[in-house]
PDB file of N, CA and C in Angstrom:
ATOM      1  N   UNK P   1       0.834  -1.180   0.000  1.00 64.00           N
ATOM      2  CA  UNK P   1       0.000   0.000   0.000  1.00 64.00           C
ATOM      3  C   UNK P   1       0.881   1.247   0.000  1.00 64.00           C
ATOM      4  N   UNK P   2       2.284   1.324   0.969  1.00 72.00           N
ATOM      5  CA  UNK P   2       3.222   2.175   1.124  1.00 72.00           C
ATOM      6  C   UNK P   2       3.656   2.755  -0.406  1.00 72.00           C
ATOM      7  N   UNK P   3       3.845   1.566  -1.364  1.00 74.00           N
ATOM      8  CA  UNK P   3       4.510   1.754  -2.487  1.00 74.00           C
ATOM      9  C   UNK P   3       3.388   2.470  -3.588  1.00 74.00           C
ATOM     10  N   UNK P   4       2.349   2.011  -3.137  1.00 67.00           N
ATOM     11  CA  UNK P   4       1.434   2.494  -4.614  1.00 67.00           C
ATOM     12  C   UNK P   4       1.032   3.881  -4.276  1.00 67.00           C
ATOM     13  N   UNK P   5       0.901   4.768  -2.330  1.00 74.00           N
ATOM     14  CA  UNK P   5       0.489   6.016  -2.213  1.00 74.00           C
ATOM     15  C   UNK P   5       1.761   6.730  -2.640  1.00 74.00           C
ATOM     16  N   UNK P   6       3.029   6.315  -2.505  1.00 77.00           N
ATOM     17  CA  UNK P   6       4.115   6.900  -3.130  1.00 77.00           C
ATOM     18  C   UNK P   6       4.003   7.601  -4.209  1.00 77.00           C
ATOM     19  N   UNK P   7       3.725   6.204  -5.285  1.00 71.00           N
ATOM     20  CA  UNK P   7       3.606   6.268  -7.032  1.00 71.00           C
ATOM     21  C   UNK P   7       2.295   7.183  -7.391  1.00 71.00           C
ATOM     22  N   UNK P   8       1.084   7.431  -5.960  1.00 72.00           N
ATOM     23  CA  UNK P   8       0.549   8.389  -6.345  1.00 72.00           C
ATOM     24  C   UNK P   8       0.797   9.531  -6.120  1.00 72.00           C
ATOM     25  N   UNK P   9       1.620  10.139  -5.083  1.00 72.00           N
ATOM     26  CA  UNK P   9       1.991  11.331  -4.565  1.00 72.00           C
ATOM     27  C   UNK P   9       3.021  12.007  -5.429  1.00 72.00           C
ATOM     28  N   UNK P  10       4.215  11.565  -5.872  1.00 68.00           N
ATOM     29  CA  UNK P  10       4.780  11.397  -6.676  1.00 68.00           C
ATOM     30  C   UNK P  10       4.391  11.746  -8.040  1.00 68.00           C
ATOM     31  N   UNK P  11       3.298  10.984  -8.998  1.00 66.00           N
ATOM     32  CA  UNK P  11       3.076  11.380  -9.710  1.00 66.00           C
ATOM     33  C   UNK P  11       1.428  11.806 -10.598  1.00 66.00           C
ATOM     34  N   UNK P  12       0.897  11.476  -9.568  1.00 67.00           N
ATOM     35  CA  UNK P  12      -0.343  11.602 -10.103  1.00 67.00           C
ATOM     36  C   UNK P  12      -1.491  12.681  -9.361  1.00 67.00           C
ATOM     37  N   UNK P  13      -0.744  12.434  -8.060  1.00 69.00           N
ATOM     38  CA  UNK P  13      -1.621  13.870  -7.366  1.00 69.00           C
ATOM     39  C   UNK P  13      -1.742  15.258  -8.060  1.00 69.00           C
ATOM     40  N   UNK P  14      -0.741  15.649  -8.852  1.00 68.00           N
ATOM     41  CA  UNK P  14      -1.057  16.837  -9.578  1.00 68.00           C
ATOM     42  C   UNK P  14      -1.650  17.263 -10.947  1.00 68.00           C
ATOM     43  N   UNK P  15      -2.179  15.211 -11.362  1.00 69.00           N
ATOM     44  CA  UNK P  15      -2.550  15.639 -12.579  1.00 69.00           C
ATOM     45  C   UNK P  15      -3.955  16.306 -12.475  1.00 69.00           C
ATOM     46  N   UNK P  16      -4.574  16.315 -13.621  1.00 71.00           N
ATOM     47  CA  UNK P  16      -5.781  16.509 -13.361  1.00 71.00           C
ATOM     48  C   UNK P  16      -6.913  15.421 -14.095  1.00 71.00           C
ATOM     49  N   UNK P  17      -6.461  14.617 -14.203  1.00 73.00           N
ATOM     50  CA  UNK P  17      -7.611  13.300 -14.850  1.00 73.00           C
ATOM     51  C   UNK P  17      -7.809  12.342 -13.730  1.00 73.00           C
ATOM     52  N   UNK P  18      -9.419  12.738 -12.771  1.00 75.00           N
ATOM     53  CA  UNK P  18      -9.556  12.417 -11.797  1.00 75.00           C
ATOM     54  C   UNK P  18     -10.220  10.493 -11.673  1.00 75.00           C
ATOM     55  N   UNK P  19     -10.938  10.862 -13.064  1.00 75.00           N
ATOM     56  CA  UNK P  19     -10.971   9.502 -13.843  1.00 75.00           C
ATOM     57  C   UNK P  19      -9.866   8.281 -13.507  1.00 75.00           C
ATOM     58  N   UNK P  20      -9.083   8.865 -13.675  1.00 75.00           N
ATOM     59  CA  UNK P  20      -7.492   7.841 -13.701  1.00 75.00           C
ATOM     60  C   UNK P  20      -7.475   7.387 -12.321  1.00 75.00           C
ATOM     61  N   UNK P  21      -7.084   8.904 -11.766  1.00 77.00           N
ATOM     62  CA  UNK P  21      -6.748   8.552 -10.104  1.00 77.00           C
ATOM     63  C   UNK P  21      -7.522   7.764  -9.822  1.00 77.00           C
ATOM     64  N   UNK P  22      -8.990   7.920  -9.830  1.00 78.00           N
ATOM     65  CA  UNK P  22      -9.788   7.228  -8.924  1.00 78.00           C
ATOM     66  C   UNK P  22      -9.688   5.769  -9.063  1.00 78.00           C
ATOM     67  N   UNK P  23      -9.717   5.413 -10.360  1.00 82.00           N
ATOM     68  CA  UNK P  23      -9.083   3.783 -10.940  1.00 82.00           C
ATOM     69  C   UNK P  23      -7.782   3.385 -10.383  1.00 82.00           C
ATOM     70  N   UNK P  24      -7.299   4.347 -10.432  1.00 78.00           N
ATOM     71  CA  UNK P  24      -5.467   3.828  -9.847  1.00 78.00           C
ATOM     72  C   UNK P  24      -5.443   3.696  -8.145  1.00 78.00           C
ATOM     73  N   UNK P  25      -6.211   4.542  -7.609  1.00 80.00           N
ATOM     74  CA  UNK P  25      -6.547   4.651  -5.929  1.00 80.00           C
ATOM     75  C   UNK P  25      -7.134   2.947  -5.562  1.00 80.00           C
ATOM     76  N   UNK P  26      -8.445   2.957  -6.087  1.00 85.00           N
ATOM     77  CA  UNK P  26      -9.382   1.884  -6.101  1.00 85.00           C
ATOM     78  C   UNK P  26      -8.244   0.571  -6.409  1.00 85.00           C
ATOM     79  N   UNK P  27      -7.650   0.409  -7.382  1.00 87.00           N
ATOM     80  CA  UNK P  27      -6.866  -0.711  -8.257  1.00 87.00           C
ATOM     81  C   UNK P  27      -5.976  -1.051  -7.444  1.00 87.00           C
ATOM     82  N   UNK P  28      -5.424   0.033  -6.659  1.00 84.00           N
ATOM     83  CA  UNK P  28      -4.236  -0.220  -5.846  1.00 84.00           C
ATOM     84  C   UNK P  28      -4.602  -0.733  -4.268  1.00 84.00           C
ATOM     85  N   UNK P  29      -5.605  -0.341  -3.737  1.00 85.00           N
ATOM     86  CA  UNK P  29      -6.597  -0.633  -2.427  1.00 85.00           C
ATOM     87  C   UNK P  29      -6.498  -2.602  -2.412  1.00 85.00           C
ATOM     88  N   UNK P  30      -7.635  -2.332  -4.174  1.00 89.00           N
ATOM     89  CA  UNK P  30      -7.872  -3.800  -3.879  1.00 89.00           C
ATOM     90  C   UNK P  30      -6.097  -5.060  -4.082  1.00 89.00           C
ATOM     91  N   UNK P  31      -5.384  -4.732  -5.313  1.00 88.00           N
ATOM     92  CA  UNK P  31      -3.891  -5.203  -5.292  1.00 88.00           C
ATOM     93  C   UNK P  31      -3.329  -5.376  -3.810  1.00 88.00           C
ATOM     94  N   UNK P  32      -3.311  -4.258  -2.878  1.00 86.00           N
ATOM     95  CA  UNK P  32      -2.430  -4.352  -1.589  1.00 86.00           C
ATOM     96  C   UNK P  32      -3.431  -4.964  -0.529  1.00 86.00           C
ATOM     97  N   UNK P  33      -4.650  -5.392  -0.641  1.00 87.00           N
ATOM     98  CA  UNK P  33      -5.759  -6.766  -0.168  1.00 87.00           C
ATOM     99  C   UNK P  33      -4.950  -8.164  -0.549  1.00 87.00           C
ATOM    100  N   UNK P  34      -4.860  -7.661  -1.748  1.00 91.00           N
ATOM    101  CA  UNK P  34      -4.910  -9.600  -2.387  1.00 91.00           C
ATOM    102  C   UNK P  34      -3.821  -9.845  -2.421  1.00 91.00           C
ATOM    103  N   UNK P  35      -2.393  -8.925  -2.390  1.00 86.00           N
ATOM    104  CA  UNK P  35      -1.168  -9.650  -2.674  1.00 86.00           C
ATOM    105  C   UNK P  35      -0.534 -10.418  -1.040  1.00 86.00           C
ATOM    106  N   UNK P  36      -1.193  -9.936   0.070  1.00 86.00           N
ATOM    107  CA  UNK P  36      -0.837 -10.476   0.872  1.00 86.00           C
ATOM    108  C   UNK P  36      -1.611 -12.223   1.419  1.00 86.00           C
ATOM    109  N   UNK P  37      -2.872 -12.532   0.342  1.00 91.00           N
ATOM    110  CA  UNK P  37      -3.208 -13.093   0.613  1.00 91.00           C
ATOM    111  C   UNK P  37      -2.738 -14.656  -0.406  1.00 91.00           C
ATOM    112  N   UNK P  38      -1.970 -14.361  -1.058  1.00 90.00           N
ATOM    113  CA  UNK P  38      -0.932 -14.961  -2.327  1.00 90.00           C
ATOM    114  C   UNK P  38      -0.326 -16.186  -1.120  1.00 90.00           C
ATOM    115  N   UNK P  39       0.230 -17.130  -1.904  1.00 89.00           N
ATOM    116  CA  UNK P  39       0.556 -18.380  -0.940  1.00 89.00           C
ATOM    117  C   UNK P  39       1.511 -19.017  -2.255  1.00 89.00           C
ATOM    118  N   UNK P  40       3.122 -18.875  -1.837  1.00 88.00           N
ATOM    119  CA  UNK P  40       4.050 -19.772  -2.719  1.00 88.00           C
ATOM    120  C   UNK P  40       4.517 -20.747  -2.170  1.00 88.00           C
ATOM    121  N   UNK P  41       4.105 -21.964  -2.630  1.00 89.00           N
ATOM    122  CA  UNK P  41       4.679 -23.334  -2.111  1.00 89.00           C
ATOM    123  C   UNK P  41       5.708 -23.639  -3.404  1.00 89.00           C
ATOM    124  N   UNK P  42       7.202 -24.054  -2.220  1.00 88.00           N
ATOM    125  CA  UNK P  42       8.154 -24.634  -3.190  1.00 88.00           C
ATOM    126  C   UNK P  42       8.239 -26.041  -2.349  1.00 88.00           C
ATOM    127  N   UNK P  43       8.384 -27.005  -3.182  1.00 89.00           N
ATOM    128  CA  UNK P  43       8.702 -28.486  -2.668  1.00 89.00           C
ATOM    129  C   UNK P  43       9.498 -28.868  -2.442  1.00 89.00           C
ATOM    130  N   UNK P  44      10.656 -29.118  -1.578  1.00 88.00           N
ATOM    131  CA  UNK P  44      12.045 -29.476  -1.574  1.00 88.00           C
ATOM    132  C   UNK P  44      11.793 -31.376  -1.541  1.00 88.00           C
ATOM    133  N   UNK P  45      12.712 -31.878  -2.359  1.00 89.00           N
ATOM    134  CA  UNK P  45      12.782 -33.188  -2.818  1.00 89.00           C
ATOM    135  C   UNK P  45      13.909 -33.433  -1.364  1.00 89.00           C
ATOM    136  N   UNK P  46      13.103 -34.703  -0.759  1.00 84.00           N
ATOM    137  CA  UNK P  46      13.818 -35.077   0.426  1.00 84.00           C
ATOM    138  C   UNK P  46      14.897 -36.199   0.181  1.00 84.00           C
ATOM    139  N   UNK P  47      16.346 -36.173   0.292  1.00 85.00           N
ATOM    140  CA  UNK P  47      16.736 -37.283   0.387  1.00 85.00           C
ATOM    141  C   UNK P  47      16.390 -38.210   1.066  1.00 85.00           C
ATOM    142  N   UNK P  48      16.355 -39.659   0.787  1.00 82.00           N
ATOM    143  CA  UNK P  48      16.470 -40.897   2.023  1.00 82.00           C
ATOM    144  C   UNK P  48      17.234 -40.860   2.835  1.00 82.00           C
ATOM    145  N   UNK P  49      17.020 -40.658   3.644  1.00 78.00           N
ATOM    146  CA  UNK P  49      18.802 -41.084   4.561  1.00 78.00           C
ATOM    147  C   UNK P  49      19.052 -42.608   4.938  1.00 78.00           C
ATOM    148  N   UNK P  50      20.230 -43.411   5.319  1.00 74.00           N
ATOM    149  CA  UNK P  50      20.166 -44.919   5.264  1.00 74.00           C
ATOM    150  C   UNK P  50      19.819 -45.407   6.748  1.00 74.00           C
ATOM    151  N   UNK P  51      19.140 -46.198   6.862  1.00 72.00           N
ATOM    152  CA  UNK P  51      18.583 -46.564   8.480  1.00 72.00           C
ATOM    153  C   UNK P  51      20.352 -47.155   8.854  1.00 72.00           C
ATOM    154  N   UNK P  52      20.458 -46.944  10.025  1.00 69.00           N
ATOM    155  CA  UNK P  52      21.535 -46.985  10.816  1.00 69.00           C
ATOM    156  C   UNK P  52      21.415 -49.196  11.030  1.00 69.00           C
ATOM    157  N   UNK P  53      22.141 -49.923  10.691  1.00 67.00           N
ATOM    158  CA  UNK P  53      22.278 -51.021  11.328  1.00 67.00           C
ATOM    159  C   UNK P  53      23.112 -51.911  11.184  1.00 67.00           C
ATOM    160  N   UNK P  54      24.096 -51.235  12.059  1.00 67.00           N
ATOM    161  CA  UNK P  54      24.982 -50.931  12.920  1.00 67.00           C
ATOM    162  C   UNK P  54      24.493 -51.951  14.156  1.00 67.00           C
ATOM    163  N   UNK P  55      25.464 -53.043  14.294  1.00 65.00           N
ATOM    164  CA  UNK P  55      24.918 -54.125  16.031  1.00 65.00           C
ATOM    165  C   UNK P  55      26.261 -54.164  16.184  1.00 65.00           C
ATOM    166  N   UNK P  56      25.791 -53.586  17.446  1.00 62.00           N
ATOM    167  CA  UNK P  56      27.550 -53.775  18.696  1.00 62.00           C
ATOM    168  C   UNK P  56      27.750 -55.087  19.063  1.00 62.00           C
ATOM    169  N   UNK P  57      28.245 -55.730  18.948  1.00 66.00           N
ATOM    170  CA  UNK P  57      28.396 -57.115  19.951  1.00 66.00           C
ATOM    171  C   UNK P  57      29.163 -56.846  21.515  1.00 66.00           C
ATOM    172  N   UNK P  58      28.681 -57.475  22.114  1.00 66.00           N
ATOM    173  CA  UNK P  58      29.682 -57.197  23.286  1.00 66.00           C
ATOM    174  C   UNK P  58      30.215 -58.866  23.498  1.00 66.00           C
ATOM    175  N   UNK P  59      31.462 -58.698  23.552  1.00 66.00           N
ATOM    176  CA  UNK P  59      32.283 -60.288  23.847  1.00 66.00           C
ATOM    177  C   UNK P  59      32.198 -60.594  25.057  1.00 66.00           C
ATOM    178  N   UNK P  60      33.251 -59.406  25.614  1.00 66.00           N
ATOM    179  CA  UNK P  60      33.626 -59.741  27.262  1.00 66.00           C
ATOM    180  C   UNK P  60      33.218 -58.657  27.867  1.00 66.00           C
ATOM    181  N   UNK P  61      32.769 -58.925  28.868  1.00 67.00           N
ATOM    182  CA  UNK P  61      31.736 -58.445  30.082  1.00 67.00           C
ATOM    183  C   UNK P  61      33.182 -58.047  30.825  1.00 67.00           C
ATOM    184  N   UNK P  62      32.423 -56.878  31.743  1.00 67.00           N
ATOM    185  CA  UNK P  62      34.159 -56.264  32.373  1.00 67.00           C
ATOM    186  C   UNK P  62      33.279 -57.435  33.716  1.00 67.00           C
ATOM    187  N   UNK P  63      34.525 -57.858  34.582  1.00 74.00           N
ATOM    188  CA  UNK P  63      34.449 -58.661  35.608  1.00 74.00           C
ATOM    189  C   UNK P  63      33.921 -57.096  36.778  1.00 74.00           C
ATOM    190  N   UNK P  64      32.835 -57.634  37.055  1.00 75.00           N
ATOM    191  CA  UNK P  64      32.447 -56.407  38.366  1.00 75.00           C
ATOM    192  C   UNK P  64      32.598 -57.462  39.550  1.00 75.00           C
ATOM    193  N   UNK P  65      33.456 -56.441  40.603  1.00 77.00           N
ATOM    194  CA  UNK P  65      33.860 -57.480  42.435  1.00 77.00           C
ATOM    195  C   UNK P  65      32.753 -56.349  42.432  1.00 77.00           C
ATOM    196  N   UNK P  66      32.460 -57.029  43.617  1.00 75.00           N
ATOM    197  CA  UNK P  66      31.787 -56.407  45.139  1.00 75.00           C
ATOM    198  C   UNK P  66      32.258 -55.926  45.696  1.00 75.00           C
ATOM    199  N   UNK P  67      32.377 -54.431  46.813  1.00 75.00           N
ATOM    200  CA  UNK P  67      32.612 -53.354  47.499  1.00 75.00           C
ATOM    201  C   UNK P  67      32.246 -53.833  48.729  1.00 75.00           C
ATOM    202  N   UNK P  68      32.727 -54.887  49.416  1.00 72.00           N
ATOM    203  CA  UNK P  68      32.393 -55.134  50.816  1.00 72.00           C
ATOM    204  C   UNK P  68      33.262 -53.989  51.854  1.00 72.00           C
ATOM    205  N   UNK P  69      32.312 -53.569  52.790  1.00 69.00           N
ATOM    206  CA  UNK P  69      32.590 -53.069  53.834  1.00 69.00           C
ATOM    207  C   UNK P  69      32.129 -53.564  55.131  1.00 69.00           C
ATOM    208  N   UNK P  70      33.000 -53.617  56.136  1.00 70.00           N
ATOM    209  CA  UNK P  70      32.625 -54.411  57.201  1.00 70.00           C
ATOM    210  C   UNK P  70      32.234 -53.052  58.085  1.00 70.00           C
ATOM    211  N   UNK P  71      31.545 -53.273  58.645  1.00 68.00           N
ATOM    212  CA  UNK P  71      30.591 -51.793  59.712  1.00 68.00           C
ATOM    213  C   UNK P  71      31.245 -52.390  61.035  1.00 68.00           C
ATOM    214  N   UNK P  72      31.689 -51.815  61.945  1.00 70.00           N
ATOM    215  CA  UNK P  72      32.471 -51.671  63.520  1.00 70.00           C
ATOM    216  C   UNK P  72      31.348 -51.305  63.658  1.00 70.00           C
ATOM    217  N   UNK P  73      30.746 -52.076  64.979  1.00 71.00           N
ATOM    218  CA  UNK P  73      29.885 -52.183  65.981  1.00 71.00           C
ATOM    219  C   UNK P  73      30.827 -51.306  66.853  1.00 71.00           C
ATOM    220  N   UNK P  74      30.239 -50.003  67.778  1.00 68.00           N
ATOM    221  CA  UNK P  74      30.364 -49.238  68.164  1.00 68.00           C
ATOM    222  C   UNK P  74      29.404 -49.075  69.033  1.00 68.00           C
ATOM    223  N   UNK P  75      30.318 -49.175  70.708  1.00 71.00           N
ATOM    224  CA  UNK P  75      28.960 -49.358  71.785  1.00 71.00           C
ATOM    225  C   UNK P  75      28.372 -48.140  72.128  1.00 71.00           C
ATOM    226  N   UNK P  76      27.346 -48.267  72.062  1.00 72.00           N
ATOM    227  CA  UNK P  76      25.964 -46.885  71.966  1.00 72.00           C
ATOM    228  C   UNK P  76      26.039 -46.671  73.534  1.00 72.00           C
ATOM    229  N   UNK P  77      26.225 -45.097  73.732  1.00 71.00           N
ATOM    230  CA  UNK P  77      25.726 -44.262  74.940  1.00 71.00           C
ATOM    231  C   UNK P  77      24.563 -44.059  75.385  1.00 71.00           C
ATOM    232  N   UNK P  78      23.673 -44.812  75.860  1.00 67.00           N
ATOM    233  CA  UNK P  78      22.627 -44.254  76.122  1.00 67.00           C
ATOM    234  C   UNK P  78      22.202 -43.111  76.859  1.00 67.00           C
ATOM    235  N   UNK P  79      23.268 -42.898  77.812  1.00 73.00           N
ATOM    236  CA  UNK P  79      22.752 -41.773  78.754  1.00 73.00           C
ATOM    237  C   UNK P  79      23.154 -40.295  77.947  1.00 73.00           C
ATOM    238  N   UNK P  80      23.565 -40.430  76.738  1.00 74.00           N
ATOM    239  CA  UNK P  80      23.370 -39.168  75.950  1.00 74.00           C
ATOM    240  C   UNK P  80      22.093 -38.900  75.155  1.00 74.00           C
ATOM    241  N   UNK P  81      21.216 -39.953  74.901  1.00 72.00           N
ATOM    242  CA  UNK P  81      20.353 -40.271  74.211  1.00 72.00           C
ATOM    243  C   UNK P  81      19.247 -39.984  75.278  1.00 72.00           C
ATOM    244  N   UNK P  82      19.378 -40.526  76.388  1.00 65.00           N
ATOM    245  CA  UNK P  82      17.885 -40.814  77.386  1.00 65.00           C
ATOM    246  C   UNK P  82      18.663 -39.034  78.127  1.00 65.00           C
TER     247      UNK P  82
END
């Protein structure tokens, strides 16, 4: 709409064929309606990509020990408690 009151200010506001203007005012109203309502679809062609399969084997297992800790029995105060 910016561009077409330009192209009228510019050059047509001073003519005097009101005929015109009014067609070019009107023409340009309805154009800056409809061009925003325009819709361009481009299609981009998708490559395949390759499914991944890919299998790990696992041979050897890491050997996991046990974390034994022995707990010290530690004789309880009661008379801090009571």
């Amino acid at each position: 709409m910016g561009i077409f009151l330009v192209f009228y200010k510019l050059l047509l506001e001073r003519e005097s064929m009101h005929h015109f203007k009014r067609f070019f005012l009107l023409t340009a109203l309805i154009i800056s309606l409809i061009i925003p309502q325009i819709v361009f679809t481009e299609y981009i062609e998708a490559e395949p990509t390759p499914a991944v399969t890919q299998v790990l084997t696992i041979n050897e297992q890491p050997e996991i020990t046990p974390i034994v800790h022995e707990m010290e029995e530690s004789p309880m105060n009661w008379t801090l408690i009571l």
